[in-house]
PDB file of C-alpha atoms and ligand atoms in Angstrom:
ATOM      1  CA  MET A  78     -27.562 -30.850 -16.934  1.00 94.00           C
ATOM      2  CA  ILE A  79     -27.885 -30.177 -13.268  1.00 98.00           C
ATOM      3  CA  GLU A  80     -25.604 -27.755 -11.325  1.00 98.00           C
ATOM      4  CA  LEU A  81     -25.181 -28.422  -7.608  1.00 98.00           C
ATOM      5  CA  TYR A  82     -24.169 -26.135  -5.111  1.00 98.00           C
ATOM      6  CA  ALA A  83     -22.232 -27.705  -2.636  1.00 96.00           C
ATOM      7  CA  SER A  84     -20.213 -28.124   0.592  1.00 94.00           C
ATOM      8  CA  GLY A  85     -18.157 -30.967   2.171  1.00 89.00           C
ATOM      9  CA  THR A  86     -20.905 -31.635   4.277  1.00 92.00           C
ATOM     10  CA  PRO A  87     -23.504 -34.813   5.158  1.00 95.00           C
ATOM     11  CA  ASN A  88     -26.478 -32.822   3.716  1.00 97.00           C
ATOM     12  CA  VAL A  89     -24.637 -32.172   0.363  1.00 97.00           C
ATOM     13  CA  GLN A  90     -23.254 -35.467   0.091  1.00 97.00           C
ATOM     14  CA  LYS A  91     -26.592 -37.282   0.101  1.00 98.00           C
ATOM     15  CA  ILE A  92     -26.880 -35.655  -3.629  1.00 98.00           C
ATOM     16  CA  HIS A  93     -23.579 -36.570  -4.575  1.00 98.00           C
ATOM     17  CA  ILE A  94     -24.961 -39.993  -4.282  1.00 98.00           C
ATOM     18  CA  MET A  95     -27.814 -39.790  -5.862  1.00 98.00           C
ATOM     19  CA  LEU A  96     -26.610 -37.997  -8.728  1.00 98.00           C
ATOM     20  CA  GLU A  97     -24.198 -40.725  -8.948  1.00 98.00           C
ATOM     21  CA  GLU A  98     -26.638 -43.219  -8.619  1.00 98.00           C
ATOM     22  CA  LEU A  99     -29.042 -41.724 -11.572  1.00 98.00           C
ATOM     23  CA  GLY A 100     -26.195 -41.650 -13.680  1.00 97.00           C
ATOM     24  CA  LEU A 101     -27.273 -38.009 -13.914  1.00 97.00           C
ATOM     25  CA  GLU A 102     -24.539 -35.119 -15.747  1.00 96.00           C
ATOM     26  CA  TYR A 103     -23.955 -32.344 -13.046  1.00 97.00           C
ATOM     27  CA  ARG A 104     -21.420 -29.734 -12.438  1.00 96.00           C
ATOM     28  CA  SER A 105     -20.822 -28.909  -8.525  1.00 95.00           C
ATOM     29  CA  HIS A 106     -19.913 -25.263  -7.453  1.00 96.00           C
ATOM     30  CA  GLN A 107     -18.294 -25.190  -3.783  1.00 95.00           C
ATOM     31  CA  ILE A 108     -19.901 -22.664  -1.435  1.00 96.00           C
ATOM     32  CA  ASN A 109     -17.813 -21.674   1.458  1.00 94.00           C
ATOM     33  CA  VAL A 110     -20.671 -21.281   4.215  1.00 94.00           C
ATOM     34  CA  TYR A 111     -17.669 -20.776   6.949  1.00 92.00           C
ATOM     35  CA  ARG A 112     -16.962 -17.682   4.857  1.00 92.00           C
ATOM     36  CA  GLY A 113     -20.337 -16.582   4.472  1.00 94.00           C
ATOM     37  CA  GLU A 114     -21.030 -17.232   0.851  1.00 96.00           C
ATOM     38  CA  GLN A 115     -24.458 -18.688   1.663  1.00 97.00           C
ATOM     39  CA  PHE A 116     -25.276 -15.273   2.460  1.00 96.00           C
ATOM     40  CA  ALA A 117     -24.245 -13.284  -0.869  1.00 97.00           C
ATOM     41  CA  PRO A 118     -27.335 -12.099  -2.635  1.00 98.00           C
ATOM     42  CA  ASP A 119     -26.749 -14.098  -5.685  1.00 97.00           C
ATOM     43  CA  PHE A 120     -27.029 -17.593  -3.757  1.00 98.00           C
ATOM     44  CA  VAL A 121     -30.272 -16.134  -1.666  1.00 98.00           C
ATOM     45  CA  LYS A 122     -32.011 -15.855  -5.016  1.00 98.00           C
ATOM     46  CA  LEU A 123     -31.346 -19.457  -5.162  1.00 98.00           C
ATOM     47  CA  ASN A 124     -32.115 -20.566  -1.438  1.00 98.00           C
ATOM     48  CA  PRO A 125     -33.767 -17.927   0.896  1.00 98.00           C
ATOM     49  CA  ASN A 126     -32.653 -20.111   3.421  1.00 98.00           C
ATOM     50  CA  SER A 127     -29.322 -19.650   2.890  1.00 97.00           C
ATOM     51  CA  LYS A 128     -27.960 -23.239   3.095  1.00 98.00           C
ATOM     52  CA  VAL A 129     -26.483 -25.951   0.876  1.00 98.00           C
ATOM     53  CA  PRO A 130     -27.217 -28.170  -0.779  1.00 98.00           C
ATOM     54  CA  VAL A 131     -29.462 -26.323  -3.784  1.00 98.00           C
ATOM     55  CA  ILE A 132     -29.723 -27.882  -7.403  1.00 98.00           C
ATOM     56  CA  VAL A 133     -30.973 -26.140 -10.525  1.00 98.00           C
ATOM     57  CA  ASP A 134     -32.169 -28.339 -13.269  1.00 98.00           C
ATOM     58  CA  HIS A 135     -31.739 -26.971 -16.651  1.00 97.00           C
ATOM     59  CA  GLU A 136     -34.622 -29.435 -17.836  1.00 96.00           C
ATOM     60  CA  GLY A 137     -36.873 -29.071 -14.923  1.00 97.00           C
ATOM     61  CA  PRO A 138     -40.544 -29.834 -15.124  1.00 96.00           C
ATOM     62  CA  GLN A 139     -42.353 -28.832 -18.344  1.00 95.00           C
ATOM     63  CA  GLY A 140     -38.243 -28.804 -19.943  1.00 95.00           C
ATOM     64  CA  ARG A 141     -37.913 -25.617 -17.899  1.00 97.00           C
ATOM     65  CA  PRO A 142     -35.018 -24.620 -15.520  1.00 97.00           C
ATOM     66  CA  TYR A 143     -36.017 -25.272 -12.031  1.00 98.00           C
ATOM     67  CA  THR A 144     -34.084 -24.578  -8.397  1.00 98.00           C
ATOM     68  CA  VAL A 145     -34.542 -27.018  -5.314  1.00 98.00           C
ATOM     69  CA  PHE A 146     -33.308 -26.408  -2.049  1.00 98.00           C
ATOM     70  CA  GLU A 147     -33.437 -28.803   1.104  1.00 98.00           C
ATOM     71  CA  SER A 148     -31.764 -31.986   1.028  1.00 98.00           C
ATOM     72  CA  GLY A 149     -35.000 -34.251   1.377  1.00 98.00           C
ATOM     73  CA  ALA A 150     -36.715 -32.172  -1.302  1.00 98.00           C
ATOM     74  CA  ILE A 151     -33.886 -32.498  -3.653  1.00 98.00           C
ATOM     75  CA  LEU A 152     -33.692 -36.320  -3.121  1.00 98.00           C
ATOM     76  CA  ILE A 153     -37.561 -36.370  -3.593  1.00 98.00           C
ATOM     77  CA  TYR A 154     -37.826 -34.471  -6.726  1.00 98.00           C
ATOM     78  CA  LEU A 155     -34.675 -36.003  -8.391  1.00 98.00           C
ATOM     79  CA  ALA A 156     -36.035 -39.861  -7.920  1.00 98.00           C
ATOM     80  CA  GLU A 157     -39.635 -38.751  -9.146  1.00 98.00           C
ATOM     81  CA  LYS A 158     -37.650 -36.926 -12.174  1.00 97.00           C
ATOM     82  CA  THR A 159     -35.883 -40.354 -12.980  1.00 97.00           C
ATOM     83  CA  GLY A 160     -39.123 -42.937 -11.785  1.00 96.00           C
ATOM     84  CA  THR A 161     -36.349 -44.847  -9.769  1.00 95.00           C
ATOM     85  CA  GLN A 162     -37.261 -47.144  -7.600  1.00 95.00           C
ATOM     86  CA  LEU A 163     -35.040 -45.721  -5.306  1.00 98.00           C
ATOM     87  CA  LEU A 164     -38.566 -43.967  -4.017  1.00 98.00           C
ATOM     88  CA  PRO A 165     -40.946 -46.702  -5.248  1.00 98.00           C
ATOM     89  CA  THR A 166     -44.354 -45.778  -6.688  1.00 97.00           C
ATOM     90  CA  GLU A 167     -46.208 -48.936  -4.739  1.00 97.00           C
ATOM     91  CA  PRO A 168     -48.106 -47.216  -1.533  1.00 98.00           C
ATOM     92  CA  PHE A 169     -46.487 -49.340   1.413  1.00 98.00           C
ATOM     93  CA  LYS A 170     -43.030 -49.522   0.010  1.00 98.00           C
ATOM     94  CA  ARG A 171     -43.082 -45.818  -0.835  1.00 98.00           C
ATOM     95  CA  TYR A 172     -44.496 -44.578   2.684  1.00 98.00           C
ATOM     96  CA  ASN A 173     -41.960 -46.940   4.597  1.00 98.00           C
ATOM     97  CA  VAL A 174     -39.355 -44.853   2.430  1.00 98.00           C
ATOM     98  CA  MET A 175     -40.807 -41.678   3.325  1.00 98.00           C
ATOM     99  CA  GLN A 176     -41.018 -42.625   7.194  1.00 98.00           C
ATOM    100  CA  TRP A 177     -37.192 -43.350   7.193  1.00 98.00           C
ATOM    101  CA  LEU A 178     -36.368 -40.688   5.218  1.00 98.00           C
ATOM    102  CA  MET A 179     -38.503 -37.953   7.492  1.00 98.00           C
ATOM    103  CA  ILE A 180     -36.502 -39.556  10.776  1.00 98.00           C
ATOM    104  CA  GLN A 181     -33.247 -38.493   8.905  1.00 98.00           C
ATOM    105  CA  LEU A 182     -34.489 -35.213   7.929  1.00 98.00           C
ATOM    106  CA  THR A 183     -35.944 -34.107  11.010  1.00 98.00           C
ATOM    107  CA  GLY A 184     -33.929 -36.082  13.730  1.00 98.00           C
ATOM    108  CA  ILE A 185     -31.052 -37.313  12.663  1.00 97.00           C
ATOM    109  CA  GLY A 186     -29.692 -34.651  10.605  1.00 97.00           C
ATOM    110  CA  PRO A 187     -30.848 -31.763  13.649  1.00 97.00           C
ATOM    111  CA  MET A 188     -29.609 -33.809  16.521  1.00 96.00           C
ATOM    112  CA  PHE A 189     -26.755 -35.239  15.099  1.00 93.00           C
ATOM    113  CA  GLY A 190     -25.643 -31.867  13.917  1.00 94.00           C
ATOM    114  CA  GLN A 191     -25.964 -29.991  17.359  1.00 95.00           C
ATOM    115  CA  PHE A 192     -24.328 -33.291  19.068  1.00 91.00           C
ATOM    116  CA  ASN A 193     -21.498 -32.164  16.523  1.00 89.00           C
ATOM    117  CA  HIS A 194     -21.708 -28.441  17.513  1.00 91.00           C
ATOM    118  CA  PHE A 195     -21.422 -29.135  21.063  1.00 91.00           C
ATOM    119  CA  ARG A 196     -18.660 -31.466  20.825  1.00 85.00           C
ATOM    120  CA  ARG A 197     -16.619 -29.413  18.416  1.00 84.00           C
ATOM    121  CA  PHE A 198     -17.581 -25.801  18.488  1.00 87.00           C
ATOM    122  CA  ALA A 199     -19.358 -24.743  21.353  1.00 89.00           C
ATOM    123  CA  PRO A 200     -17.153 -23.085  24.363  1.00 89.00           C
ATOM    124  CA  PRO A 201     -16.703 -24.938  27.657  1.00 90.00           C
ATOM    125  CA  GLY A 202     -19.639 -24.712  30.218  1.00 91.00           C
ATOM    126  CA  ASN A 203     -22.471 -26.383  28.324  1.00 90.00           C
ATOM    127  CA  ASP A 204     -22.774 -29.893  29.841  1.00 91.00           C
ATOM    128  CA  TYR A 205     -26.757 -29.760  29.968  1.00 94.00           C
ATOM    129  CA  SER A 206     -26.751 -29.398  25.893  1.00 94.00           C
ATOM    130  CA  ASP A 207     -23.569 -31.994  25.747  1.00 90.00           C
ATOM    131  CA  GLN A 208     -25.337 -34.685  27.721  1.00 92.00           C
ATOM    132  CA  ARG A 209     -28.770 -33.550  26.086  1.00 95.00           C
ATOM    133  CA  TYR A 210     -27.534 -34.028  22.478  1.00 94.00           C
ATOM    134  CA  THR A 211     -25.328 -37.369  23.241  1.00 90.00           C
ATOM    135  CA  SER A 212     -28.252 -38.819  25.093  1.00 92.00           C
ATOM    136  CA  GLU A 213     -30.066 -38.154  21.737  1.00 94.00           C
ATOM    137  CA  THR A 214     -27.436 -39.491  19.145  1.00 92.00           C
ATOM    138  CA  ARG A 215     -27.088 -42.553  21.170  1.00 90.00           C
ATOM    139  CA  ARG A 216     -30.977 -43.141  21.407  1.00 94.00           C
ATOM    140  CA  LEU A 217     -31.096 -42.924  17.368  1.00 95.00           C
ATOM    141  CA  TYR A 218     -28.041 -45.215  17.072  1.00 93.00           C
ATOM    142  CA  ASP A 219     -29.940 -47.511  19.031  1.00 93.00           C
ATOM    143  CA  LEU A 220     -33.180 -47.024  16.496  1.00 97.00           C
ATOM    144  CA  LEU A 221     -31.433 -47.703  13.710  1.00 96.00           C
ATOM    145  CA  GLU A 222     -29.395 -51.043  14.727  1.00 95.00           C
ATOM    146  CA  ALA A 223     -32.896 -52.185  15.625  1.00 97.00           C
ATOM    147  CA  ARG A 224     -34.535 -51.226  12.457  1.00 98.00           C
ATOM    148  CA  LEU A 225     -31.683 -52.997  10.504  1.00 98.00           C
ATOM    149  CA  GLY A 226     -32.106 -55.580  12.709  1.00 98.00           C
ATOM    150  CA  GLN A 227     -35.247 -56.104  11.110  1.00 98.00           C
ATOM    151  CA  THR A 228     -35.066 -55.001   7.330  1.00 98.00           C
ATOM    152  CA  ARG A 229     -32.487 -55.283   5.226  1.00 98.00           C
ATOM    153  CA  TYR A 230     -32.263 -51.515   4.149  1.00 98.00           C
ATOM    154  CA  LEU A 231     -33.989 -48.363   6.234  1.00 98.00           C
ATOM    155  CA  GLY A 232     -37.197 -48.284   4.063  1.00 98.00           C
ATOM    156  CA  GLY A 233     -37.758 -52.175   3.624  1.00 98.00           C
ATOM    157  CA  ASP A 234     -35.789 -54.851   1.373  1.00 97.00           C
ATOM    158  CA  ASP A 235     -34.411 -52.137  -1.182  1.00 98.00           C
ATOM    159  CA  TYR A 236     -32.026 -49.485  -1.152  1.00 98.00           C
ATOM    160  CA  SER A 237     -33.610 -46.262  -1.281  1.00 98.00           C
ATOM    161  CA  ILE A 238     -33.754 -42.440  -0.641  1.00 98.00           C
ATOM    162  CA  ALA A 239     -33.824 -43.072   2.840  1.00 98.00           C
ATOM    163  CA  ASP A 240     -30.473 -44.378   3.039  1.00 98.00           C
ATOM    164  CA  ILE A 241     -29.107 -42.316   0.748  1.00 98.00           C
ATOM    165  CA  ALA A 242     -30.041 -39.536   3.316  1.00 98.00           C
ATOM    166  CA  THR A 243     -28.836 -41.436   6.471  1.00 98.00           C
ATOM    167  CA  PHE A 244     -25.437 -42.956   5.121  1.00 97.00           C
ATOM    168  CA  PRO A 245     -23.218 -39.515   5.181  1.00 95.00           C
ATOM    169  CA  TRP A 246     -24.145 -39.009   8.766  1.00 94.00           C
ATOM    170  CA  ILE A 247     -23.262 -41.655  10.187  1.00 93.00           C
ATOM    171  CA  ARG A 248     -19.649 -41.887   7.545  1.00 91.00           C
ATOM    172  CA  ASN A 249     -19.044 -38.267   9.182  1.00 87.00           C
ATOM    173  CA  HIS A 250     -19.167 -39.995  12.323  1.00 84.00           C
ATOM    174  CA  SER A 251     -17.081 -42.819  11.852  1.00 81.00           C
ATOM    175  CA  LYS A 252     -14.197 -40.575   9.980  1.00 73.00           C
ATOM    176  CA  ARG A 253     -14.395 -37.726  12.152  1.00 70.00           C
ATOM    177  CA  PHE A 254     -15.571 -38.914  15.684  1.00 69.00           C
ATOM    178  CA  GLY A 255     -13.944 -42.420  16.145  1.00 67.00           C
ATOM    179  CA  GLU A 256     -12.856 -41.565  19.633  1.00 64.00           C
ATOM    180  CA  THR A 257     -16.173 -39.579  21.069  1.00 66.00           C
ATOM    181  CA  LEU A 258     -18.020 -42.744  19.905  1.00 69.00           C
ATOM    182  CA  ALA A 259     -15.611 -44.974  21.329  1.00 65.00           C
ATOM    183  CA  PHE A 260     -16.569 -43.093  24.331  1.00 61.00           C
ATOM    184  CA  MET A 261     -20.316 -43.185  23.829  1.00 66.00           C
ATOM    185  CA  ARG A 262     -19.891 -46.807  23.319  1.00 60.00           C
ATOM    186  CA  ILE A 263     -21.300 -46.236  19.725  1.00 66.00           C
ATOM    187  CA  GLY A 264     -19.239 -48.104  17.301  1.00 68.00           C
ATOM    188  CA  PHE A 265     -19.730 -50.763  14.353  1.00 78.00           C
ATOM    189  CA  GLU A 266     -18.512 -53.336  17.075  1.00 76.00           C
ATOM    190  CA  GLY A 267     -21.946 -53.060  19.002  1.00 83.00           C
ATOM    191  CA  MET A 268     -23.714 -52.752  16.280  1.00 89.00           C
ATOM    192  CA  PRO A 269     -23.535 -55.439  13.843  1.00 91.00           C
ATOM    193  CA  HIS A 270     -26.748 -54.770  11.538  1.00 94.00           C
ATOM    194  CA  LEU A 271     -25.620 -51.204  11.324  1.00 93.00           C
ATOM    195  CA  ALA A 272     -22.143 -52.373  10.192  1.00 91.00           C
ATOM    196  CA  ARG A 273     -23.590 -54.395   7.670  1.00 94.00           C
ATOM    197  CA  TRP A 274     -25.884 -51.715   6.083  1.00 96.00           C
ATOM    198  CA  PHE A 275     -22.933 -49.323   6.500  1.00 94.00           C
ATOM    199  CA  THR A 276     -20.776 -51.701   4.445  1.00 93.00           C
ATOM    200  CA  ALA A 277     -23.119 -52.692   1.833  1.00 97.00           C
ATOM    201  CA  ILE A 278     -23.842 -49.145   0.751  1.00 97.00           C
ATOM    202  CA  GLU A 279     -20.128 -47.905   1.552  1.00 95.00           C
ATOM    203  CA  THR A 280     -19.133 -50.812  -1.415  1.00 96.00           C
ATOM    204  CA  ARG A 281     -21.867 -49.557  -4.003  1.00 98.00           C
ATOM    205  CA  PRO A 282     -20.223 -48.441  -7.102  1.00 98.00           C
ATOM    206  CA  ALA A 283     -21.918 -45.127  -6.869  1.00 98.00           C
ATOM    207  CA  VAL A 284     -21.113 -44.342  -3.725  1.00 98.00           C
ATOM    208  CA  ILE A 285     -17.424 -45.210  -4.407  1.00 97.00           C
ATOM    209  CA  ARG A 286     -17.514 -42.470  -7.340  1.00 97.00           C
ATOM    210  CA  ALA A 287     -19.463 -40.099  -5.219  1.00 97.00           C
ATOM    211  CA  LEU A 288     -17.131 -40.099  -2.225  1.00 94.00           C
ATOM    212  CA  VAL A 289     -13.837 -39.429  -4.569  1.00 94.00           C
ATOM    213  CA  THR A 290     -15.750 -36.198  -5.446  1.00 92.00           C
ATOM    214  CA  ILE A 291     -16.939 -35.807  -1.691  1.00 90.00           C
ATOM    215  CA  ASP A 292     -13.424 -36.134  -0.236  1.00 89.00           C
ATOM    216  CA  ALA A 293     -11.550 -34.415  -2.617  1.00 89.00           C
ATOM    217  CA  ASN A 294     -13.825 -31.018  -1.382  1.00 85.00           C
ATOM    218  CA  PRO A 295     -13.917 -31.713   2.633  1.00 80.00           C
ATOM    219  CA  SER A 296     -15.070 -28.809   4.277  1.00 78.00           C
ATOM    220  CA  PRO A 297     -12.677 -25.744   5.016  1.00 75.00           C
ATOM    221  CA  ASN A 298     -13.382 -25.667   8.408  1.00 73.00           C
ATOM    222  CA  TRP A 299      -9.764 -25.374   9.672  1.00 72.00           C
ATOM    223  CA  THR A 300      -9.392 -22.461   7.462  1.00 81.00           C
ATOM    224  CA  ALA A 301     -12.188 -20.541   9.687  1.00 88.00           C
ATOM    225  CA  THR A 302     -11.371 -17.535  11.561  1.00 91.00           C
ATOM    226  CA  PRO A 303     -13.388 -16.917  14.968  1.00 89.00           C
ATOM    227  CA  GLU A 304     -15.253 -14.102  13.212  1.00 91.00           C
ATOM    228  CA  ASP A 305     -15.916 -16.882  10.532  1.00 91.00           C
ATOM    229  CA  LEU A 306     -17.304 -19.380  12.975  1.00 91.00           C
ATOM    230  CA  ASP A 307     -19.430 -16.333  14.858  1.00 90.00           C
ATOM    231  CA  ARG A 308     -21.049 -15.626  11.461  1.00 93.00           C
ATOM    232  CA  LEU A 309     -21.930 -19.325  10.540  1.00 91.00           C
ATOM    233  CA  PHE A 310     -23.144 -20.077  13.992  1.00 92.00           C
ATOM    234  CA  GLY A 311     -25.084 -16.436  14.769  1.00 92.00           C
ATOM    235  CA  ARG A 312     -23.297 -15.491  17.957  1.00 92.00           C
ATOM    236  CA  GLY A 313     -21.327 -12.709  18.996  1.00 90.00           C
ATOM    237  CA  ARG A 314     -21.666  -9.842  16.848  1.00 92.00           C
ATOM    238  CA  PHE A 315     -23.768 -12.046  14.561  1.00 92.00           C
ATOM    239  CA  ALA A 316     -26.497 -13.002  17.262  1.00 92.00           C
ATOM    240  CA  ARG A 317     -29.694 -12.110  16.972  1.00 91.00           C
ATOM    241  CA  GLY A 318     -32.139 -11.636  20.171  1.00 80.00           C
TER     242      GLY A 318
HETATM  243  N1  GSH B 538     -32.376 -28.838   6.254  1.00 60.74           N
HETATM  244  C1  GSH B 538     -31.550 -28.372   5.258  1.00 60.74           C
HETATM  245  C2  GSH B 538     -30.282 -28.166   6.015  1.00 60.74           C
HETATM  246  C3  GSH B 538     -28.910 -27.671   5.114  1.00 60.74           C
HETATM  247  C4  GSH B 538     -27.703 -27.622   6.022  1.00 60.74           C
HETATM  248  O1  GSH B 538     -28.008 -27.198   7.044  1.00 60.74           O
HETATM  249  N2  GSH B 538     -26.911 -26.920   5.271  1.00 60.74           N
HETATM  250  C5  GSH B 538     -25.423 -26.639   6.045  1.00 60.74           C
HETATM  251  C6  GSH B 538     -24.368 -27.224   5.400  1.00 60.74           C
HETATM  252  S1  GSH B 538     -24.859 -29.179   6.105  1.00 60.74           S
HETATM  253  C7  GSH B 538     -25.514 -24.900   5.511  1.00 60.74           C
HETATM  254  O2  GSH B 538     -25.670 -24.908   4.247  1.00 60.74           O
HETATM  255  N3  GSH B 538     -25.059 -24.214   6.343  1.00 60.74           N
HETATM  256  C8  GSH B 538     -24.735 -23.037   6.469  1.00 60.74           C
HETATM  257  C9  GSH B 538     -25.513 -21.845   7.544  1.00 60.74           C
HETATM  258  O3  GSH B 538     -25.985 -22.607   8.109  1.00 60.74           O
HETATM  259  O4  GSH B 538     -25.236 -20.858   7.783  1.00 60.74           O
HETATM  260  C10 GSH B 538     -31.321 -29.485   4.591  1.00 60.74           C
HETATM  261  O5  GSH B 538     -31.305 -30.924   4.416  1.00 60.74           O
HETATM  262  O6  GSH B 538     -30.739 -29.343   3.019  1.00 60.74           O
END
């Protein structure tokens, strides 16, 4: 049994999809990051970085319980635990998957995250930051479109943890920021390869199962007070330095 500490956000959605793909038994616990539950001492014992997702695998290495945080580390851990071809063992295929996984972890996640932040939560007067992250988001979309024009999936011919990591970020935009993306001229109309890839993943049985759970537990951000937002974003009386 695996315990998943979750919220309704893309980094957590990856893990729901992975667990469904692998058919592993799991139980999820919602952590309300808008209320600061990620800073509670019991949660910090699981992840000193105070972020979801976290898993606790009761049958970890050597049969002992093991805790894993950071979504990329969790995907690799679960792939290696089960020996799935979602992370191939053949070196060329494996490192192709790793490279596109790293692009999600170090590029798409942080840059789309900042793009979303400046579009939705920043006070007015941040034109430079808005432009910077819009431009970078647009560049990353172009990168994905070009890659998927060459290969069926991000890592190569086969579906992998690189696709699982990237899909929720694209879905998040397609659901929430339709108008913004139209303004940015990012839509699946101009991106046939991204659209093909998105549909291929969205219609996988395991992804459909995961999305039922994901959509039943959306981020509770509409109940967040100004203080909740200040705590989450480290601003106002929560600012450091
Ligand atoms: N690099 C981390 C990022 C995790 C992350 O940013 N989690 C967000 C939700 S998607 C969170 O817990 N935020 C709470 C906070 O920043 O205090 C990963 O990939 O797991």
